[in-house]
Short mmCIF file of C-alpha atoms in Angstrom, two decimals:
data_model
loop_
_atom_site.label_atom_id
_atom_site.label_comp_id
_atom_site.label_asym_id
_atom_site.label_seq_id
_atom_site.Cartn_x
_atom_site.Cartn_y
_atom_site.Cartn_z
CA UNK A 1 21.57 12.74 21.70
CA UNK A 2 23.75 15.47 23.46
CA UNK A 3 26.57 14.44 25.06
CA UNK A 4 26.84 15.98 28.81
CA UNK A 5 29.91 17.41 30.08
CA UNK A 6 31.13 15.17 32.94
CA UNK A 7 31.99 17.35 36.47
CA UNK A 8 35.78 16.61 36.61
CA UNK A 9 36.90 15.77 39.99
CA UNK A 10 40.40 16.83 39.59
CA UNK A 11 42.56 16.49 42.79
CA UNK A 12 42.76 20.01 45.09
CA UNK A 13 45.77 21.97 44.33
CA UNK A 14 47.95 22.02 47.69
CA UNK A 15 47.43 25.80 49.10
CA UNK A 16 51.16 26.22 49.62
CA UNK A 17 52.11 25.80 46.10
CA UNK A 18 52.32 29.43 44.58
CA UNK A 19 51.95 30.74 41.28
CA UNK A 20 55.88 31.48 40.89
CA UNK A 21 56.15 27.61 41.89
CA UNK A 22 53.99 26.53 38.76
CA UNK A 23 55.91 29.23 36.24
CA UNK A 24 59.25 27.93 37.15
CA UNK A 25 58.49 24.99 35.77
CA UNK A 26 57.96 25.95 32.52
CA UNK A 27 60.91 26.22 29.78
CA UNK A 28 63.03 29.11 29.77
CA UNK A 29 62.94 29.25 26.17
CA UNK A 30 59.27 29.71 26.06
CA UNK A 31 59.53 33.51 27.44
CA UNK A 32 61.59 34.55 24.59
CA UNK A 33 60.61 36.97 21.76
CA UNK A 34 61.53 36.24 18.57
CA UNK A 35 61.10 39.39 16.46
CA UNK A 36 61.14 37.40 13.50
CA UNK A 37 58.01 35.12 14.18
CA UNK A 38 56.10 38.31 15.77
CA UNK A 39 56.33 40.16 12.47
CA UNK A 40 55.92 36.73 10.42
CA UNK A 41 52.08 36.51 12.16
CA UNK A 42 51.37 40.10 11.02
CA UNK A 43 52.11 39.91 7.50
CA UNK A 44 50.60 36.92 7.24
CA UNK A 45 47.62 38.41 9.45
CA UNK A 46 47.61 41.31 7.28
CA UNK A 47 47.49 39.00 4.09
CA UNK A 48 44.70 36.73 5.29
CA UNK A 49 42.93 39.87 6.21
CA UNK A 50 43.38 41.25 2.61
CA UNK A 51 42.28 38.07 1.06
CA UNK A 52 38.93 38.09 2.77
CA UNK A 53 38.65 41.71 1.61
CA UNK A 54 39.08 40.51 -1.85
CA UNK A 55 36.51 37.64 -1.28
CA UNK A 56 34.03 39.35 -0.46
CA UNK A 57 34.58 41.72 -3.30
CA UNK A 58 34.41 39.09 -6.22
CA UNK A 59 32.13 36.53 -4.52
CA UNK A 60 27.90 35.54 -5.26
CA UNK A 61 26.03 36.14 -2.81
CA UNK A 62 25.80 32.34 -2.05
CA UNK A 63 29.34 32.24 -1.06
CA UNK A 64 29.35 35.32 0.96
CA UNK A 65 29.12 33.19 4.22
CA UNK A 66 31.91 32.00 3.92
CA UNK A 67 34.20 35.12 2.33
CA UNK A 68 32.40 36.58 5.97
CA UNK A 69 33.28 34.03 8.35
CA UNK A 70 36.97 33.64 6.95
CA UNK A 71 37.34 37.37 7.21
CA UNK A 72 35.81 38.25 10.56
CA UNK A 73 37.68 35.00 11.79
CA UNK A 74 41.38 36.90 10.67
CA UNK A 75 39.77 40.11 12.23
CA UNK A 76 39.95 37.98 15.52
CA UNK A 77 43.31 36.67 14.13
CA UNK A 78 44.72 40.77 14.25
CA UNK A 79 42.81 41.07 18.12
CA UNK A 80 45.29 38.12 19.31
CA UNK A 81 48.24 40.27 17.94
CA UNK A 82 46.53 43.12 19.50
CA UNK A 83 46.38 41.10 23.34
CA UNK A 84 49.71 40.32 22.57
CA UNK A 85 50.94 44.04 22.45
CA UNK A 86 48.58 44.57 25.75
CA UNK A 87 50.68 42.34 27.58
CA UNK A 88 54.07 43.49 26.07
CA UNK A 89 54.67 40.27 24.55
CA UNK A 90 54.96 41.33 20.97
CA UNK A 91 57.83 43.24 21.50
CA UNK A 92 60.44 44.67 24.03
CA UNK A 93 59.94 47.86 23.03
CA UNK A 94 56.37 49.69 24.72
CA UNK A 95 55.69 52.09 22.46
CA UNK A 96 55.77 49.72 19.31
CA UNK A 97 53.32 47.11 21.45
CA UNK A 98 51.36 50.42 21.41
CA UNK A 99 51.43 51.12 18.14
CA UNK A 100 50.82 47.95 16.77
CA UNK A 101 47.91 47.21 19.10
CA UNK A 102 45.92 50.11 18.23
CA UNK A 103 46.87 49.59 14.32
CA UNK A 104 45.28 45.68 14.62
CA UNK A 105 42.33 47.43 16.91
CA UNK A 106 41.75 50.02 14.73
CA UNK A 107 38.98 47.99 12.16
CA UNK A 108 36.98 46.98 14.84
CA UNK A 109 36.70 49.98 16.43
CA UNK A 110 38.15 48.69 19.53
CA UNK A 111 40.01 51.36 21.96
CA UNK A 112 43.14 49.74 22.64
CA UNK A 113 44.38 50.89 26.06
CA UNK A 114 40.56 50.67 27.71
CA UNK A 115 41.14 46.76 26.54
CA UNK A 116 44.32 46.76 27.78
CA UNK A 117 43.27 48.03 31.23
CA UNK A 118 40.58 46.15 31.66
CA UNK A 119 42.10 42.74 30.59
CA UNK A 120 45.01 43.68 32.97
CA UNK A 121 42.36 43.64 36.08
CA UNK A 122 40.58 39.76 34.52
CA UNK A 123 44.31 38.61 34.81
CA UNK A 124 44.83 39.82 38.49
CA UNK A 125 42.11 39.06 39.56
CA UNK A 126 40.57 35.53 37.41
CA UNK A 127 37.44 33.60 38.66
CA UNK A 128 37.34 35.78 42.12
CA UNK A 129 33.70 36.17 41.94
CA UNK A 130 31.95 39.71 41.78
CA UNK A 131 35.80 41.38 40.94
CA UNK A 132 36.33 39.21 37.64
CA UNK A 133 35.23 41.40 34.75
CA UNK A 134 35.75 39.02 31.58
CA UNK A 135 31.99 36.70 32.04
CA UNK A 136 31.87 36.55 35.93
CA UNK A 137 28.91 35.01 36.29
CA UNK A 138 26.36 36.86 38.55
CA UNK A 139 25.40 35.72 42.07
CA UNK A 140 21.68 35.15 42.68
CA UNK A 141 21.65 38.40 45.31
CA UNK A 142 23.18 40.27 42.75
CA UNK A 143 20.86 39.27 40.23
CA UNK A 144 18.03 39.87 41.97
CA UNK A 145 19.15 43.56 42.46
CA UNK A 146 18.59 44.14 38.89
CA UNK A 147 15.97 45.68 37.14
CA UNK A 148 13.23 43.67 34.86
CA UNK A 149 15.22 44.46 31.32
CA UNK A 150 18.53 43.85 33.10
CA UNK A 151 17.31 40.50 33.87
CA UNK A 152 16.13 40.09 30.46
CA UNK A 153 19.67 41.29 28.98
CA UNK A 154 21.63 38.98 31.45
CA UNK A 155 19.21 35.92 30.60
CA UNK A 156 19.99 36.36 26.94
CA UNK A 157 23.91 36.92 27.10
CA UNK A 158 24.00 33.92 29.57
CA UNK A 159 22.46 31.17 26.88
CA UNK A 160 21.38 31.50 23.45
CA UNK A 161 22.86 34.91 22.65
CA UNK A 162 26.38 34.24 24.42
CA UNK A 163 28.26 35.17 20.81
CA UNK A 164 26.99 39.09 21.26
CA UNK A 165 29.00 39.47 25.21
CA UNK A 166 31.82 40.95 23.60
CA UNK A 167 29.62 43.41 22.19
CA UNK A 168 28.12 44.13 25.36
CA UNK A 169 31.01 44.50 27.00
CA UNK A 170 33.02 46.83 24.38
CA UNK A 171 30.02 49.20 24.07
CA UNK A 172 28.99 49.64 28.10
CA UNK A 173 33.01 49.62 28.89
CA UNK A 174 35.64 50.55 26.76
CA UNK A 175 34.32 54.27 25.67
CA UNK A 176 34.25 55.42 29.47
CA UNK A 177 37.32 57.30 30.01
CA UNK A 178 35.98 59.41 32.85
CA UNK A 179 35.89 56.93 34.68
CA UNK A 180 39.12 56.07 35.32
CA UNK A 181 41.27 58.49 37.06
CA UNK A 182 45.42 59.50 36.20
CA UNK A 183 47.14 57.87 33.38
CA UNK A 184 44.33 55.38 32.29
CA UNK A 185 42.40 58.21 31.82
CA UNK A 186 44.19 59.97 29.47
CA UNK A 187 45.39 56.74 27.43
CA UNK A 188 41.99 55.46 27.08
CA UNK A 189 40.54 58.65 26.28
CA UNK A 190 43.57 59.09 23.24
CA UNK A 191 42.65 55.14 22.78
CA UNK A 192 38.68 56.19 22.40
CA UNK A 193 38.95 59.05 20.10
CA UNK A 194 41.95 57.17 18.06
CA UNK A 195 38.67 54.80 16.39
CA UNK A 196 36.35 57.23 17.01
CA UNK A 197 38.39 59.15 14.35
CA UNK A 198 39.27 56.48 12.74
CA UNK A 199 35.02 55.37 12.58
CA UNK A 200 34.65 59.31 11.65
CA UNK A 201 36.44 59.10 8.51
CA UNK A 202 36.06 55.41 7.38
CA UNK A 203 32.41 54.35 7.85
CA UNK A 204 31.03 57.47 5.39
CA UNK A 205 34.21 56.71 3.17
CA UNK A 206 32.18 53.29 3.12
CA UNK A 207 28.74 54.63 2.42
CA UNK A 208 29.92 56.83 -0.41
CA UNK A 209 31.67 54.21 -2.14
CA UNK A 210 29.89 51.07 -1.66
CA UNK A 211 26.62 52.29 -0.19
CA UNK A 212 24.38 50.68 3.15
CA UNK A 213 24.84 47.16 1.63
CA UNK A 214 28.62 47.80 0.92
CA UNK A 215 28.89 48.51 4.47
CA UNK A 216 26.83 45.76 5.71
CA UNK A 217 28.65 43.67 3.51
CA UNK A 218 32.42 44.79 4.09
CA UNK A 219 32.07 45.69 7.62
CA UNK A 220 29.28 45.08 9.85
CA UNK A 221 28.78 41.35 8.97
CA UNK A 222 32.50 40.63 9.30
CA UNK A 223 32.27 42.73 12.67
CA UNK A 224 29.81 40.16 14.21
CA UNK A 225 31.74 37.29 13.41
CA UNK A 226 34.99 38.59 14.88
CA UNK A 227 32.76 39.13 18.21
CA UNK A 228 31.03 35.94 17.66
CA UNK A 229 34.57 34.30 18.20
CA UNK A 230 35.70 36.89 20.81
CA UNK A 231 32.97 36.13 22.82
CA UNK A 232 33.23 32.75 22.41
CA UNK A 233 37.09 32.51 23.24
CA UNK A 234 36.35 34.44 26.52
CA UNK A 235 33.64 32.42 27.78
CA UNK A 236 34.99 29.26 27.08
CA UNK A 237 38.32 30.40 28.83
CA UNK A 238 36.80 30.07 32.07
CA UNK A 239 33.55 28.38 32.29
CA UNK A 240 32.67 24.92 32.49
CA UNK A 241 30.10 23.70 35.09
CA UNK A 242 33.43 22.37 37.59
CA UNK A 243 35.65 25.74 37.27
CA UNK A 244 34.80 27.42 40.66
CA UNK A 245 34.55 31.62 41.02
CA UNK A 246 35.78 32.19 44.77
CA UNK A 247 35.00 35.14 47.12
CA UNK A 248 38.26 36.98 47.48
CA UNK A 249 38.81 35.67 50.80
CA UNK A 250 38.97 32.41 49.40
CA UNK A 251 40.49 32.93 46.45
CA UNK A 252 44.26 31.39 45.06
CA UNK A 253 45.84 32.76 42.13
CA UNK A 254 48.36 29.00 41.23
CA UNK A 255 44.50 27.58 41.63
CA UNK A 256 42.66 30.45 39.94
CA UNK A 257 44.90 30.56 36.95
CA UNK A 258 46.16 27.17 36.51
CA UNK A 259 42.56 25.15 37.61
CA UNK A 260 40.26 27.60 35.96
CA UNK A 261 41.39 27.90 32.77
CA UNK A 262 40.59 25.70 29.90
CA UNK A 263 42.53 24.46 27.17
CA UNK A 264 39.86 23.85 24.22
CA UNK A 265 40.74 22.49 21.15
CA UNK A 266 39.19 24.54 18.01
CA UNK A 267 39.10 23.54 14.24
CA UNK A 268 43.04 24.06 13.09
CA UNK A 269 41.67 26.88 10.71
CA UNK A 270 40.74 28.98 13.78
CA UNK A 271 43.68 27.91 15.73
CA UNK A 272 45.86 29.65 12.84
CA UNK A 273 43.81 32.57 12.15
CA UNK A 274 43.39 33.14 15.78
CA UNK A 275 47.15 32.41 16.58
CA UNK A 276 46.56 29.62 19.20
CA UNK A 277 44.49 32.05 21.75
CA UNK A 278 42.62 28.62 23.01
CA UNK A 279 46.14 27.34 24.16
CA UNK A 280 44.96 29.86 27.42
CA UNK A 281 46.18 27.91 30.21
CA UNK A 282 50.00 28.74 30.11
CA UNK A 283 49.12 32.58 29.40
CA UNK A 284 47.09 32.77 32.24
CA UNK A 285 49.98 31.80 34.50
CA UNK A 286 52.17 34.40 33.03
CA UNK A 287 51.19 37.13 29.87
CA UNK A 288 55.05 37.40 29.36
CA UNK A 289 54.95 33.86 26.57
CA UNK A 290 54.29 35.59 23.36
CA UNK A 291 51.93 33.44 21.78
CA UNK A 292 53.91 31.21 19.19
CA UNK A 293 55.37 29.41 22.48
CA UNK A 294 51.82 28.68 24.06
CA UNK A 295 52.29 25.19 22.76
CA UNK A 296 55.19 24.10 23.79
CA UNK A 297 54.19 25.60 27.17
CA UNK A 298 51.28 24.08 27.63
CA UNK A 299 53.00 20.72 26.31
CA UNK A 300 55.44 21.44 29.48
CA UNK A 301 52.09 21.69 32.09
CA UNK A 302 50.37 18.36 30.80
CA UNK A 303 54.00 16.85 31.88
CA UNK A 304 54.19 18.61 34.84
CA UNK A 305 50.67 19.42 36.03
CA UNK A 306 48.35 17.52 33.78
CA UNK A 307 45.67 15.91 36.38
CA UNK A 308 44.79 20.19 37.63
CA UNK A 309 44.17 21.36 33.59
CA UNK A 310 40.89 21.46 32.38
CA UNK A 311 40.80 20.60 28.64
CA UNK A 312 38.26 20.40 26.09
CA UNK A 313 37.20 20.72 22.91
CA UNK A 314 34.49 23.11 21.08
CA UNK A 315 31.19 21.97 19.38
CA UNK A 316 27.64 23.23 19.58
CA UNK A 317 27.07 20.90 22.37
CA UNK A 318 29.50 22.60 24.76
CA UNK A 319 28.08 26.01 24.16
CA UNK A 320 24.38 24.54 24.97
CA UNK A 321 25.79 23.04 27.95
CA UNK A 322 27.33 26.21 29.04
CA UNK A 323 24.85 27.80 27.99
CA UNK A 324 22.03 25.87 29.71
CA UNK A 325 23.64 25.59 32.67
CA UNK A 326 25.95 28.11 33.60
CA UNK A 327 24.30 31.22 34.58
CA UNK A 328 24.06 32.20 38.56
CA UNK A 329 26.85 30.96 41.08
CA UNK A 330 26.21 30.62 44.45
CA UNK A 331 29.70 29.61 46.70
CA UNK A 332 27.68 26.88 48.40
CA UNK A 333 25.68 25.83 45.52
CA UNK A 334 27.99 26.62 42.76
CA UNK A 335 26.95 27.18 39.04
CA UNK A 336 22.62 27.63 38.97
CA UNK A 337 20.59 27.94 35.83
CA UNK A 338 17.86 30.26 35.49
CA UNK A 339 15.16 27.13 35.64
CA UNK A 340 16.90 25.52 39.07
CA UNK A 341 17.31 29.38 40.34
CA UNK A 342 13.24 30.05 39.74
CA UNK A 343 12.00 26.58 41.66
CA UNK A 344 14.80 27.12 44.00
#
């Protein structure tokens, strides 16, 4: 029998507290960069990365499940150092956050400052409905404005199929440069063309030396479980069938960032190849806590803040509830599935 998520009825947050009211509660200490730790998790990134190379390489084929999984999970593991450089959290210094970041994007083919950008705008503006752009859910109207495949698409990436958004998302979004204007434009263009390159020259390097299956087999399957727990991560961060999405004329940022974010707790292998990215809560008040201090921050909100955090922990069951329930939002009606949406 499935256990349901219970709706949390977790006290309102008092409209006059502000975001800069929550962060100054937090530890000083928990802002600083330690240069030593930073390059500690990429070695040891790098090294976990290599391994599952190597596994791979040597193992059956009845063992390659798990040479993949432990591989495209260290893949995520090198995107966490890589959202740490987006937020200038790795280091002081921009230009080596920029360098590193597109160095741990590079495998994936991910375009560094069209991530950064984009991730930049979820942060300012998280769970204000139709302005979010990390797994806003869709409002009925705006659903119904789509076309039949759209539909289709959206009903898929809503439920069953929620481990291929990030895939979704990088492919429609983070090759566009023209359509940005300025600055973006030209760093997500250099960003675009840095793994296009990069694609250009290592993908037939692939082919010739390993053939289709060595591909399949070094890089594609490893691929889809990075973006299996990218996607994941991101829709977890923010959706449970209590978080709210406001209109922006309702919307708070303390309540936005502190009351609709979850904290879920994830197996401890994936919490250290992933570098504690569930511990979201305390980076969604402020990107500035690089991320080997999430902990002790969010130790600091439970104390301070606990009965406003939203905390949970992952299974199969939480991503069919999610799934199965969290598709359209309505402000009156809040989160609709598909089924209640079609009787409505």
């Amino acid at each position: 029998m499935t256990t349901l998520i219970p709706l949390r009825k977790s006290p309102q947050l008092d409209s006059n507290i502000k975001l800069r009211d929550i962060i100054n509660t937090l530890p000083k200490e928990v802002f600083v960069k330690d240069a030593r730790k930073a390059w500690l998790t990429v070695i040891v990134n790098l090294a976990c990365v290599t391994a599952g190379y190597w596994l791979i390489a040597i193992s059956p084929w009845f063992l390659l499940p798990f040479a993949w999984i432990f591989l495209g999970t260290s893949l995520a593991g090198m995107f966490v150092i890589g959202h740490d450089c987006g937020h200038r959290s790795f280091s002081n210094r921009i230009w080596v956050n920029d360098l590193v970041g597109h160095l741990m994007f590079l495998p994936t083919i991910y375009p560094y400052h069209a991530w950064r950008i984009l991730h930049n705008h979820h942060h300012k503006h998280t769970n204000k409905l139709e302005v979010d752009n990390a797994w806003d859910p869709f409002t009925p109207e705006t659903y119904d404005s789509f076309s039949p495949t759209m539909q289709w698409w959206y009903r898929r990436l809503r439920s069953r199929f929620w481990w291929v958004g990030s895939i979704a998302h990088w492919a429609s979004l983070h090759f566009s440069w023209w359509a940005h204007t300025g600055k973006d434009k030209e760093q997500i263009r250099f960003s675009a063309l840095f793994v296009i390159v990069g694609a250009a020259i290592g993908f037939p390097a692939l082919f010739l030396t390993v053939g289709f299956w060595g591909f399949v087999k070094f890089w594609l399957t490893p691929w889809i479980v990075y973006h299996f727990w990218i996607s994941t991560f991101t829709v977890v961060h923010h959706t449970l069938p209590d978080i709210p999405f406001k209109p922006e004329g309702e919307w708070n940022a303390a309540e936005a960032q502190l009351c609709g974010t979850v904290h879920c707790k994830y197996p401890w292998w994936v919490e250290f190849l992933c570098h504690d990215i569930n511990v979201h809560i305390p980076h969604h008040l402020t990107t500035g806590i690089p991320w080997y201090n999430l902990r002790q921050a969010h130790a600091s909100l439970q104390e301070n803040w606990g009965e406003y955090l939203h905390e949970t922990e992952f299974s199969w069951s939480l991503m069919k509830q999610i799934g199965d329930r969290c598709h359209l939002y309505d402000v009156e009606r809040k989160y609709q599935s598909f089924a209640q949406y079609s009787v409505k």
